[in-house]
CSV table of C-alpha atoms and ligand atoms in Angstrom, one decimal:
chain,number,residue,atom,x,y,z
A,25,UNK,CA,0.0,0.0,0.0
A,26,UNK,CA,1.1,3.3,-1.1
A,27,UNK,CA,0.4,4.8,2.3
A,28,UNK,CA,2.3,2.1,4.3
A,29,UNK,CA,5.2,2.6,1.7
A,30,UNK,CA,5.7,6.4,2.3
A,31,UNK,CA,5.2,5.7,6.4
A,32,UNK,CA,7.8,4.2,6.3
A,33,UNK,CA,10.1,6.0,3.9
A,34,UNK,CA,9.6,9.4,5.2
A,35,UNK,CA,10.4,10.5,9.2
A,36,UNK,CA,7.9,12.7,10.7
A,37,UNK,CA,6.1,15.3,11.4
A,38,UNK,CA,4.8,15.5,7.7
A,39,UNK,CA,1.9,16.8,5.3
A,40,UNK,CA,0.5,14.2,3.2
A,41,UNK,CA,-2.0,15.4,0.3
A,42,UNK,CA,-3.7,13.3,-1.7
A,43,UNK,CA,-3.2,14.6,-5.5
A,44,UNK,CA,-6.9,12.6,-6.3
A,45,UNK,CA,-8.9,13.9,-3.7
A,46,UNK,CA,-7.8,17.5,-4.8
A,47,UNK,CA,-8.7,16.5,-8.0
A,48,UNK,CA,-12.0,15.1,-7.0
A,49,UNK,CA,-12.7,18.3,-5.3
A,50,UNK,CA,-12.0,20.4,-8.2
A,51,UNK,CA,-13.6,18.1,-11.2
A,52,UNK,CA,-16.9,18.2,-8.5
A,53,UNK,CA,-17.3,22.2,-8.7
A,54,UNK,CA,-16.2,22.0,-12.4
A,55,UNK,CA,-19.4,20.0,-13.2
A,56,UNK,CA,-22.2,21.0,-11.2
A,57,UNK,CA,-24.4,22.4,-13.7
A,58,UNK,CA,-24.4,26.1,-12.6
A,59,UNK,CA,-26.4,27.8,-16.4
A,60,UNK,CA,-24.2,31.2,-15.6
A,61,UNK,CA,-20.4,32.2,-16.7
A,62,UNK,CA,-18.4,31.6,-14.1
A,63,UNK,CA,-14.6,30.9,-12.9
A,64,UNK,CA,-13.4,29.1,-9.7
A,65,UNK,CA,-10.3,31.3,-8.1
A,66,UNK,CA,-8.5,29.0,-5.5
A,67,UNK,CA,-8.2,31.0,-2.4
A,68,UNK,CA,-4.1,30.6,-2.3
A,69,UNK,CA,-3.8,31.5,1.5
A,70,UNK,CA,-5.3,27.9,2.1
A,71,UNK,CA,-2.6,26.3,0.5
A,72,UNK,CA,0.3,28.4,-1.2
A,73,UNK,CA,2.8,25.1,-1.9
A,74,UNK,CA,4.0,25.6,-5.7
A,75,UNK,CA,3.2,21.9,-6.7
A,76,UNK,CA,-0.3,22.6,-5.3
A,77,UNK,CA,-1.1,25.4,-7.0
A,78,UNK,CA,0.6,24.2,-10.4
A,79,UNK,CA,-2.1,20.9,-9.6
A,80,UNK,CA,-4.8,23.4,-9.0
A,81,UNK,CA,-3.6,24.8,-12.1
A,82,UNK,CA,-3.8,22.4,-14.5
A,83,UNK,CA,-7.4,22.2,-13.4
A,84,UNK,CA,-8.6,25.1,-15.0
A,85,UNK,CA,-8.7,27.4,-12.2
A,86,UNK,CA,-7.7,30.9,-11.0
A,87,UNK,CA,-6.2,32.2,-8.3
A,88,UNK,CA,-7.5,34.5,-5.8
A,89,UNK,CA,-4.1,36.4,-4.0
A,90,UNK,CA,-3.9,38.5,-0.8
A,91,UNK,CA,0.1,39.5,-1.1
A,92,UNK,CA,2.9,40.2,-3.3
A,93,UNK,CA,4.5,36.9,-2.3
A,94,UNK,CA,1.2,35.1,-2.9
A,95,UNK,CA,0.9,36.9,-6.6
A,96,UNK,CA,4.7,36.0,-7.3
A,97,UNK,CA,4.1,32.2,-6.5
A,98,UNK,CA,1.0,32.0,-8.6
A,99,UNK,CA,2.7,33.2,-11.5
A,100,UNK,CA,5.6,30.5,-10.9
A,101,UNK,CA,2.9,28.1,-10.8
A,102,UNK,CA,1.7,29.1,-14.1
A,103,UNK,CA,-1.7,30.9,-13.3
A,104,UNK,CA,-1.7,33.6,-16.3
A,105,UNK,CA,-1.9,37.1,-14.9
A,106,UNK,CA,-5.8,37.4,-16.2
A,107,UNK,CA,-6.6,34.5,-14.0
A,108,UNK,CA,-5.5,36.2,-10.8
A,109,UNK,CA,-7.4,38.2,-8.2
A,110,UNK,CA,-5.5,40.4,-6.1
A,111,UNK,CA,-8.1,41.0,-2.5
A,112,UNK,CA,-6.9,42.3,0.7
A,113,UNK,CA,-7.6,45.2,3.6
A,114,UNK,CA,-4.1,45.9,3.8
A,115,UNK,CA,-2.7,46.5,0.5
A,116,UNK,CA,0.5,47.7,0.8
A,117,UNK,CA,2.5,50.4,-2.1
A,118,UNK,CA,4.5,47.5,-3.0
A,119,UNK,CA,1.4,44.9,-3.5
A,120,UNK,CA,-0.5,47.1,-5.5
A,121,UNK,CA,2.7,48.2,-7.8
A,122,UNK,CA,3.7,44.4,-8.4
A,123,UNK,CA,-0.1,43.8,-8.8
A,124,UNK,CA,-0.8,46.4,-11.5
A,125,UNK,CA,2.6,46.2,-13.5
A,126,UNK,CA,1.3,42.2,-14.0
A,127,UNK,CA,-1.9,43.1,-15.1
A,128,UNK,CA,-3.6,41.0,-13.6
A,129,UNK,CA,-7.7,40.3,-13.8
A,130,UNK,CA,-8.9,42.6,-11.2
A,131,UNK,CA,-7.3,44.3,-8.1
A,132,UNK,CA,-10.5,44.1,-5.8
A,133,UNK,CA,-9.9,47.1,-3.5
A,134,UNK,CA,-11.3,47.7,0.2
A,135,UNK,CA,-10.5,50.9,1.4
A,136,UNK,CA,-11.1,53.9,-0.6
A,137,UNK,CA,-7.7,55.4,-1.0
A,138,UNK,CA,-6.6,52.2,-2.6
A,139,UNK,CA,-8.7,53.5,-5.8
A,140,UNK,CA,-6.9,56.9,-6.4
A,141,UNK,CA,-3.2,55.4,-5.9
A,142,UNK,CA,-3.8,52.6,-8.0
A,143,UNK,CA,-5.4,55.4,-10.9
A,144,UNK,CA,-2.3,57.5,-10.1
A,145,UNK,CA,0.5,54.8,-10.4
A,146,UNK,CA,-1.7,53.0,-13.5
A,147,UNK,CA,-1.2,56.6,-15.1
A,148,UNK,CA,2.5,57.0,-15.0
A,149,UNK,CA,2.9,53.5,-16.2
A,150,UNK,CA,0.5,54.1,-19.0
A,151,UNK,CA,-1.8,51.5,-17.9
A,152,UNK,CA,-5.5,51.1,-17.2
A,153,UNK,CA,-6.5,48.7,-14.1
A,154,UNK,CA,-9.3,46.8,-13.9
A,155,UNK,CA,-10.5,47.0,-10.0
A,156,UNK,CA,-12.9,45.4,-8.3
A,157,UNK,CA,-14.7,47.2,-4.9
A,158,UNK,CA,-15.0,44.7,-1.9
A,159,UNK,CA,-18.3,45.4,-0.4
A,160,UNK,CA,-19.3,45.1,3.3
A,161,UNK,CA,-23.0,43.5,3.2
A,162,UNK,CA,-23.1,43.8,6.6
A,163,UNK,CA,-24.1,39.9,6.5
A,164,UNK,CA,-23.5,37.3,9.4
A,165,UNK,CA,-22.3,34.0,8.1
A,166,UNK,CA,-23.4,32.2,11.4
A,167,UNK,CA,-19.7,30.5,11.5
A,168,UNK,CA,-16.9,30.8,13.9
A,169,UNK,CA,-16.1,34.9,15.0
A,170,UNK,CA,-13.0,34.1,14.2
A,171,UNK,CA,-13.3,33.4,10.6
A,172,UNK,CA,-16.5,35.9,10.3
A,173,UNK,CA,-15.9,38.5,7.7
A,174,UNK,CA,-19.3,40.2,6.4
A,175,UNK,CA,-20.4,42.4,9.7
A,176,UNK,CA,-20.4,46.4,9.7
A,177,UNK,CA,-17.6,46.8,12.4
A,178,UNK,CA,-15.3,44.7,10.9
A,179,UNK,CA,-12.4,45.4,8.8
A,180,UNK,CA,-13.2,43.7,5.4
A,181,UNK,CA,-14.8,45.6,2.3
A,182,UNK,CA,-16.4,48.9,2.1
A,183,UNK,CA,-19.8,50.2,2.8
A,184,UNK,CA,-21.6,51.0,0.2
A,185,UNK,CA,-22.7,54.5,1.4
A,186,UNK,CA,-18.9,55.2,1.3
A,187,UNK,CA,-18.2,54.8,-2.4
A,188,UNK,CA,-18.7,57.5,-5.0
A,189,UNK,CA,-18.9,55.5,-8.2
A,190,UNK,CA,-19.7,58.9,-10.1
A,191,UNK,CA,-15.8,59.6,-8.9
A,192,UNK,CA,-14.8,56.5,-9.6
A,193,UNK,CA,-16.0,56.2,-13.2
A,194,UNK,CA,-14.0,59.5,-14.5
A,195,UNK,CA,-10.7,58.0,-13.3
A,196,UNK,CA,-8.8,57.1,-16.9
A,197,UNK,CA,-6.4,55.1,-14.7
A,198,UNK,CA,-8.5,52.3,-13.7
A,199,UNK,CA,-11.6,50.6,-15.0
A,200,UNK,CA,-14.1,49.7,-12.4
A,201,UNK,CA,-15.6,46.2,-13.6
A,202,UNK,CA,-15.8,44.4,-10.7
A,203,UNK,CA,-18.3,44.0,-7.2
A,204,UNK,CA,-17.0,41.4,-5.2
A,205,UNK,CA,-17.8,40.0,-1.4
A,206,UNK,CA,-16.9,37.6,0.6
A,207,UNK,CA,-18.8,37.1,4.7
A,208,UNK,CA,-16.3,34.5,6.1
A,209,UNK,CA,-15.4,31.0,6.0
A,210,UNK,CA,-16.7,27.3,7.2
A,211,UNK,CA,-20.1,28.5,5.6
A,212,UNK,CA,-22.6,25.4,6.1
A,213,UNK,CA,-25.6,27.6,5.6
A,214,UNK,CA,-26.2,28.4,1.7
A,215,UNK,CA,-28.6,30.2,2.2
A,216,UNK,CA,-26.0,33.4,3.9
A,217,UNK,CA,-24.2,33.2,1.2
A,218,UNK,CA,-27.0,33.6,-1.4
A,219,UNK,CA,-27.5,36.6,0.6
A,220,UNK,CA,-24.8,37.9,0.2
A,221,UNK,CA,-24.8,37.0,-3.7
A,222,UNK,CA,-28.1,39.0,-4.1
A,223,UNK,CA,-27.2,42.0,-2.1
A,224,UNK,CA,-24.3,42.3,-4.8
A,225,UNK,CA,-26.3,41.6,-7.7
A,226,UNK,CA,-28.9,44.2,-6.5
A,227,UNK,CA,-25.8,46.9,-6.2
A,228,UNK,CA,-25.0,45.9,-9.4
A,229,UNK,CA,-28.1,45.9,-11.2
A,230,UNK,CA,-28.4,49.7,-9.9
A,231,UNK,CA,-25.3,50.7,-10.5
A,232,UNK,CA,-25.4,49.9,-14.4
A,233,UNK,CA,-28.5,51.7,-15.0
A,234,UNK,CA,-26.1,54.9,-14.8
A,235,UNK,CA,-24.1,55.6,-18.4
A,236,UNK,CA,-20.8,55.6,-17.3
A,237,UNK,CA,-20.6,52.3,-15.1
A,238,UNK,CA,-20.5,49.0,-16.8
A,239,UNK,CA,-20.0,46.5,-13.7
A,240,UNK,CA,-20.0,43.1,-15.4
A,241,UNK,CA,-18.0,41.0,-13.2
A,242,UNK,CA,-19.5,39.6,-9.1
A,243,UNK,CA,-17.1,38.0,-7.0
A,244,UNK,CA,-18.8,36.1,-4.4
A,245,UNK,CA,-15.7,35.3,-2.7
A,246,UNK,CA,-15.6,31.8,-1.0
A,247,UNK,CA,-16.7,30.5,2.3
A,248,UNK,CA,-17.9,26.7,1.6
A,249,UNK,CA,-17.5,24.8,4.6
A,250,UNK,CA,-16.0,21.2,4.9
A,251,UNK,CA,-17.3,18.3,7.1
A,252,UNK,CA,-14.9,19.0,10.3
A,253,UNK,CA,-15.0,20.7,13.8
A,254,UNK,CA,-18.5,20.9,12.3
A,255,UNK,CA,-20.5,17.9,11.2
A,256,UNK,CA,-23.0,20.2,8.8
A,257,UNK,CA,-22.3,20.2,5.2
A,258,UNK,CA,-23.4,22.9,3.2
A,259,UNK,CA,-26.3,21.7,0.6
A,260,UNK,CA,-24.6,22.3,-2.7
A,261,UNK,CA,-27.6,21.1,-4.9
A,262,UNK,CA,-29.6,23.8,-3.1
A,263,UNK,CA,-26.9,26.3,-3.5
A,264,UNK,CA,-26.5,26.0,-7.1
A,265,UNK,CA,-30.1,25.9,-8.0
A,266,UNK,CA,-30.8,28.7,-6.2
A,267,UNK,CA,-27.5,30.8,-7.7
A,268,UNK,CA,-29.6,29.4,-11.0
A,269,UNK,CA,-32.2,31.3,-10.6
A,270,UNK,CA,-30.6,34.6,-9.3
A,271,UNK,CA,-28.7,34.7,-11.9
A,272,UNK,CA,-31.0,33.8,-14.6
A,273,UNK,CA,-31.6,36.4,-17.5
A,274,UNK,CA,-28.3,38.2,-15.8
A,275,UNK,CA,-25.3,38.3,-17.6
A,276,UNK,CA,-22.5,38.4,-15.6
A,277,UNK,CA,-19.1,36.8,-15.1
A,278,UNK,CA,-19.2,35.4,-11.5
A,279,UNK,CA,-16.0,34.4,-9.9
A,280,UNK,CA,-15.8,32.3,-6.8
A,281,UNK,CA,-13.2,31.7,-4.2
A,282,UNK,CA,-12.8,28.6,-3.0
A,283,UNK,CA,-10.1,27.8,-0.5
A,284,UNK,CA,-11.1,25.5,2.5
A,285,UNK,CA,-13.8,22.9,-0.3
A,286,UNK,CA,-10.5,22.4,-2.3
A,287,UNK,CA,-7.5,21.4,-0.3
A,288,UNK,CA,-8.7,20.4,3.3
A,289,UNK,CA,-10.1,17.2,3.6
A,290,UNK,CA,-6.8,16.0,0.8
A,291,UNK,CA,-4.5,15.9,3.4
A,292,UNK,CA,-3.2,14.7,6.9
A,293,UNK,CA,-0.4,15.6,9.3
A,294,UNK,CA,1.9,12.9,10.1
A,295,UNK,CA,3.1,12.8,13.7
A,296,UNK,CA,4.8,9.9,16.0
A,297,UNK,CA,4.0,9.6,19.8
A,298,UNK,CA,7.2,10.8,21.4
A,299,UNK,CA,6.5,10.2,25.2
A,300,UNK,CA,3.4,9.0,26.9
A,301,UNK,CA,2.8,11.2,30.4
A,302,UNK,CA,1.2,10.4,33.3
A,303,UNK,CA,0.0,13.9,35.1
A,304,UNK,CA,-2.8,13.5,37.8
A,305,UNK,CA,-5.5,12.2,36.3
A,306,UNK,CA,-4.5,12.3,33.2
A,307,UNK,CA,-2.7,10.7,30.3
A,308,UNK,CA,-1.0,13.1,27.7
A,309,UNK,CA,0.1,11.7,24.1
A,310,UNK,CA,3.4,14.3,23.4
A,311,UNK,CA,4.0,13.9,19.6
A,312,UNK,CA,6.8,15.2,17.1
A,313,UNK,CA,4.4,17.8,15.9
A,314,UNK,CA,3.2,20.9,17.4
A,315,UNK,CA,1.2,24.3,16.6
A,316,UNK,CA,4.1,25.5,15.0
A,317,UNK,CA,3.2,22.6,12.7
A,318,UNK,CA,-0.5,22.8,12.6
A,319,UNK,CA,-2.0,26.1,14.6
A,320,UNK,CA,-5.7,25.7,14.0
A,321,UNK,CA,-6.9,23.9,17.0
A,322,UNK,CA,-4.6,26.7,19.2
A,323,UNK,CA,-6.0,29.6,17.7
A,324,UNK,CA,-9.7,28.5,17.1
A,325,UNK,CA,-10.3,26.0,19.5
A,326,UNK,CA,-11.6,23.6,17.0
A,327,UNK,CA,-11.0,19.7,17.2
A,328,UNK,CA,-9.0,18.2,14.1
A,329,UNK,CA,-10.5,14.8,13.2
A,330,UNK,CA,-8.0,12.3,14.5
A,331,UNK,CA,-6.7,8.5,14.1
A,332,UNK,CA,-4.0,6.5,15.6
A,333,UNK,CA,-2.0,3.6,13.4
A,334,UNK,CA,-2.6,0.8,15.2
A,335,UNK,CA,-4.9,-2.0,16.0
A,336,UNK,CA,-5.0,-2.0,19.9
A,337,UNK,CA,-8.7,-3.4,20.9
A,338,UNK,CA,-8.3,-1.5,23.8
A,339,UNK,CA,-8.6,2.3,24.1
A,340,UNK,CA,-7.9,5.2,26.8
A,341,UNK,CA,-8.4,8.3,27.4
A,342,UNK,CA,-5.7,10.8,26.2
A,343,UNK,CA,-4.9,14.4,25.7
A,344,UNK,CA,-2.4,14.8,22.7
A,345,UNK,CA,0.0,17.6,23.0
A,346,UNK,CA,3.2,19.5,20.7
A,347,UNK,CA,6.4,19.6,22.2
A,348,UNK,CA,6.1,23.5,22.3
A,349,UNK,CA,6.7,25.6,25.6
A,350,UNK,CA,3.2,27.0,26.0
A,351,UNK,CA,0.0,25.7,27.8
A,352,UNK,CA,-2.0,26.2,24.3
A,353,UNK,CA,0.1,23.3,22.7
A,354,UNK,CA,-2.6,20.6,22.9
A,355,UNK,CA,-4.3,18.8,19.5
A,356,UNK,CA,-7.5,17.8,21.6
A,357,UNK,CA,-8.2,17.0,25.1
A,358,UNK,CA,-10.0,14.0,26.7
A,359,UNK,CA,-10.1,12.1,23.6
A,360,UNK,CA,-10.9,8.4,23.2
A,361,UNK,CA,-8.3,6.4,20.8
A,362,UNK,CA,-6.9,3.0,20.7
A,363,UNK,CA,-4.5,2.8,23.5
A,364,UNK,CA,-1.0,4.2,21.9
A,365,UNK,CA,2.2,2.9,22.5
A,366,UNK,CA,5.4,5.7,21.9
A,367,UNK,CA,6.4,5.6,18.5
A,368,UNK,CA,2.9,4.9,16.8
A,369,UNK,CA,1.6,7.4,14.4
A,370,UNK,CA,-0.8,10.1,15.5
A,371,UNK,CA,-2.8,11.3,12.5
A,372,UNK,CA,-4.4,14.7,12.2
A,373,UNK,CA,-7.2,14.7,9.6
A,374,UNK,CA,-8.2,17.8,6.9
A,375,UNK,CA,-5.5,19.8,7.8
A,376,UNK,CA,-4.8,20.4,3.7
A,377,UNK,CA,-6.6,24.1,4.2
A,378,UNK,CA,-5.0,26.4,6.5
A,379,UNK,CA,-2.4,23.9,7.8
A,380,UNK,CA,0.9,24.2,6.3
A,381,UNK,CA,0.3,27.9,5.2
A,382,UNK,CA,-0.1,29.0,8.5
A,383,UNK,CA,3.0,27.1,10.1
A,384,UNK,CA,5.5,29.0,11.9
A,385,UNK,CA,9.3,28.1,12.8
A,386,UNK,CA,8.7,28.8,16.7
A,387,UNK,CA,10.5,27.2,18.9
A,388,UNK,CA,12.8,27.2,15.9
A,389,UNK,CA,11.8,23.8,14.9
A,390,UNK,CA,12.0,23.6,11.1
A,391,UNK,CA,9.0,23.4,8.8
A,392,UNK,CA,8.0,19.9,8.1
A,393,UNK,CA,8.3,17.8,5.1
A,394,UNK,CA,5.5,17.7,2.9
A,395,UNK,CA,4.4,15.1,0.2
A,396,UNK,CA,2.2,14.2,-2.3
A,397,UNK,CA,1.1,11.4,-3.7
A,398,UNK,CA,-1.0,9.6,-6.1
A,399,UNK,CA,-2.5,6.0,-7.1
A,400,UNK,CA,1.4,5.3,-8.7
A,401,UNK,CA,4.0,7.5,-6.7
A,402,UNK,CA,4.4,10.2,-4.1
A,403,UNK,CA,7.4,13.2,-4.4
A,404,UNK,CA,8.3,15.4,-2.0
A,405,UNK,CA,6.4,18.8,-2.7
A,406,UNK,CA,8.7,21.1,0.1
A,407,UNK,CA,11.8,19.5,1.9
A,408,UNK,CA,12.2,19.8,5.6
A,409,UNK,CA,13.6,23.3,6.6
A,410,UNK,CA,17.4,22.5,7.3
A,411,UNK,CA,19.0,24.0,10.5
A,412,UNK,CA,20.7,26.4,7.8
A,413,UNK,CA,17.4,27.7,6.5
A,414,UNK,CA,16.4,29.0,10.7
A,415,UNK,CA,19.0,31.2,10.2
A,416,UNK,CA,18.6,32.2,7.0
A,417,UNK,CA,18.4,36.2,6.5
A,418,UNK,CA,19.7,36.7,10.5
A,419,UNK,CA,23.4,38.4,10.8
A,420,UNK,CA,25.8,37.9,14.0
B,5,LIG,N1,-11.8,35.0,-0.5
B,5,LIG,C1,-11.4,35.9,0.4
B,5,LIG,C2,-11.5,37.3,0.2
B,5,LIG,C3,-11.0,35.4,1.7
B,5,LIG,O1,-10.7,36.3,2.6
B,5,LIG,C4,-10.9,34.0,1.9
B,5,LIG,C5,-10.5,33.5,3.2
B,5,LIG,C6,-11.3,33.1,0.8
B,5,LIG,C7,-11.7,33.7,-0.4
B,5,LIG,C8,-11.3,31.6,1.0
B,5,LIG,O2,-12.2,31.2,2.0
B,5,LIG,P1,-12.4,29.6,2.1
B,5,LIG,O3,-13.1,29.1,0.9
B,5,LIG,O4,-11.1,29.0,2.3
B,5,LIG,O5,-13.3,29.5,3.3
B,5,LIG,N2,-7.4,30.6,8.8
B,5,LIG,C9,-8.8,30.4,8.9
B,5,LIG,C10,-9.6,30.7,7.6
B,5,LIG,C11,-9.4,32.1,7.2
B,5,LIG,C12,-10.0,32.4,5.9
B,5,LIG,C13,-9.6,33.8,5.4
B,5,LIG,N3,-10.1,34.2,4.2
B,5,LIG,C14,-9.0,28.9,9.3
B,5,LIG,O6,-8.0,28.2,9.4
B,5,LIG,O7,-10.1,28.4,9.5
């Protein structure tokens, strides 16, 4: 078995992705019969790795970018310039500069000074850039606060009563063609997000009936939730029919955003059971991985789906902790597994969004391997940082 094979062959913590499930993922959003043009934008922050994006790629999708780093890695993975989306609230000079000069498909902007420097710096490069505005719908996606982005207060998009698209359409420096939105992530109720989809669409509609505007593109960001720390799927066949019949007799482009529904249930964390602890009442799994390694359950207090390599009949109760030097480092608490032994492998499940892309070298521990595989072989798709690489960039 493939699995067994690369177990054994490569030394822990690592990220293993499955190349089909991706695919599977992709090929199912490529199909459902959505009667509207439309183009899928991967969401790169979920997973920036260039052999996953090149995958992603090949697939027929966009990307959807956040940073100059993110936009350089997306053209090394051979996304064309017209298939990238630049979004963000903090746009810095430099992002927007490397953004325009690329001419890229739409810099979606979200703050209102980000429209006259882009016109300005389009201007002196001769250029005309197509923009996008993010709006706040003032929307609650009913998911985690932490991953919430639609709600007046917050920091994402702009309210409408704040943008002077009269202004905006005498600008010879850009070329306003885009609406886009986007309330937050782990949606399982369709239903918010067709909210959101029709508030746009409204703005739209309205906004077109005056000469100069011609807003042809809606970016509906992404947001679709995977089976996880919540057991609620969100109803595609719902969702589509009803983006169906929005959208009949419309004629827009709509671009989504998909991060999370791509990568995250294509991939698990590797780790091996370093020391088993006895500590009052309790029994604490220490493994070779940490939330340098995988931060999500730390910052959001979610529980990562979890199984244990072995075929013990008997189970305990354990809490499995990282090896890092903070109370926060713990997997899960009070969880019931077959009873480990040190050295078996502890696997975290759907950690393909969000995972990797959010490790950190704390603790200076290097970042893991990671590995991909299909039904014939698996290649490594980022080597293990060296002890070199910590130091990288530092001076004595
Ligand atoms: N578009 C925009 C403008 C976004 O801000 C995001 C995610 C996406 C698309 C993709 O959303 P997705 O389809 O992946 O839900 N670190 C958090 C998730 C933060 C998401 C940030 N924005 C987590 O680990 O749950």
């Amino acid at each position: 078995m493939m699995i067994d094979k690369i177990l054994k062959e490569c030394s822990s913590p690592f990220y293993l992705y499955n190349e089909e499930r991706i695919k599977d993922k992709i090929s199912f959003l490529n199909n459902l019969d959505l009667q509207f043009q439309r183009k899928f934008n991967f969401a790169v922050k979920a997973n920036p790795n260039l052999a996953i994006l090149n995958l992603i790629h090949r697939c027929g999708f966009g990307a959807e970018v956040v940073s100059a780093g993110e936009l350089f890695k997306s053209l090394k993975a051979g996304f064309e310039p017209s298939d990238i989306i630049f979004d963000g609230p903090g746009k810095t000079e430099f992002d927007l500069k490397y953004a325009i000069t690329q001419k890229i498909n739409s810099i979606n902007v979200e703050n209102v000074e980000e429209i006259k420097f882009i016109n300005d710096y389009s201007l002196t490069k001769g250029l005309r850039t197509n923009i996008g505005i993010r709006i706040n719908p003032n929307i609650d996606g009913s998911t985690m606060d932490k991953i919430t982005t639609g709600l007046s207060g917050g920091k994402f998009g702009i309210s409408i009563d704040q943008i002077d698209f009269d202004a905006i359409s005498n600008f010879k420096g850009i070329n306003l063609k885009t609406l886009s939105v986007h309330i937050g992530s782990q949606i399982t109720d369709y239903q918010k997000l067709l909210g959101s989809y029709e508030n746009l669409i409204k703005i739209a509609d309205e906004q077109n009936l005056k000469n100069n505007i011609n807003i042809d593109t809606l970016d509906f960001g992404g947001g679709f939730a995977v089976l996880d720390h919540s057991n609620k799927k969100i109803n595609f066949e719902s969702w589509k029919d009803n983006c169906n019949k929005i959208l009949e007799g419309k004629n827009f482009n709509i671009i989504f955003e998909p991060g999370r529904f791509i990568v995250a249930d294509s991939c698990e964390l590797i780790s091996k059971v370093l020391y088993i602890k006895e500590s009052g009442e309790k029994k604490i799994a220490i493994v070779d991985c940490s939330f340098s390694e995988y931060i999500r359950p730390a910052l959001y207090d979610i529980k990562p789906p979890i199984k244990v390599a072995n075929s013990s009949k008997k189970t305990g109760i354990y809490d499995i902790a990282g090896g890092i030097c903070e109370s926060t480092d713990y997997f899960v608490k009070d969880i019931e597994l077959p009873e480990i032994k040190v050295g078996d492998n502890i696997i975290f499940m759907n950690v393909g969004a969000y995972g990797s892309s959010m490790s950190s070298t704390y603790n200076s521990r290097p970042r893991p391997l990671e590995v991909l595989y299909n039904n014939d072989e698996y290649r490594v798709i980022r080597s293990r940082d060296t002890l070199e690489d910590l130091c990288k960039n530092e001076i004595m």
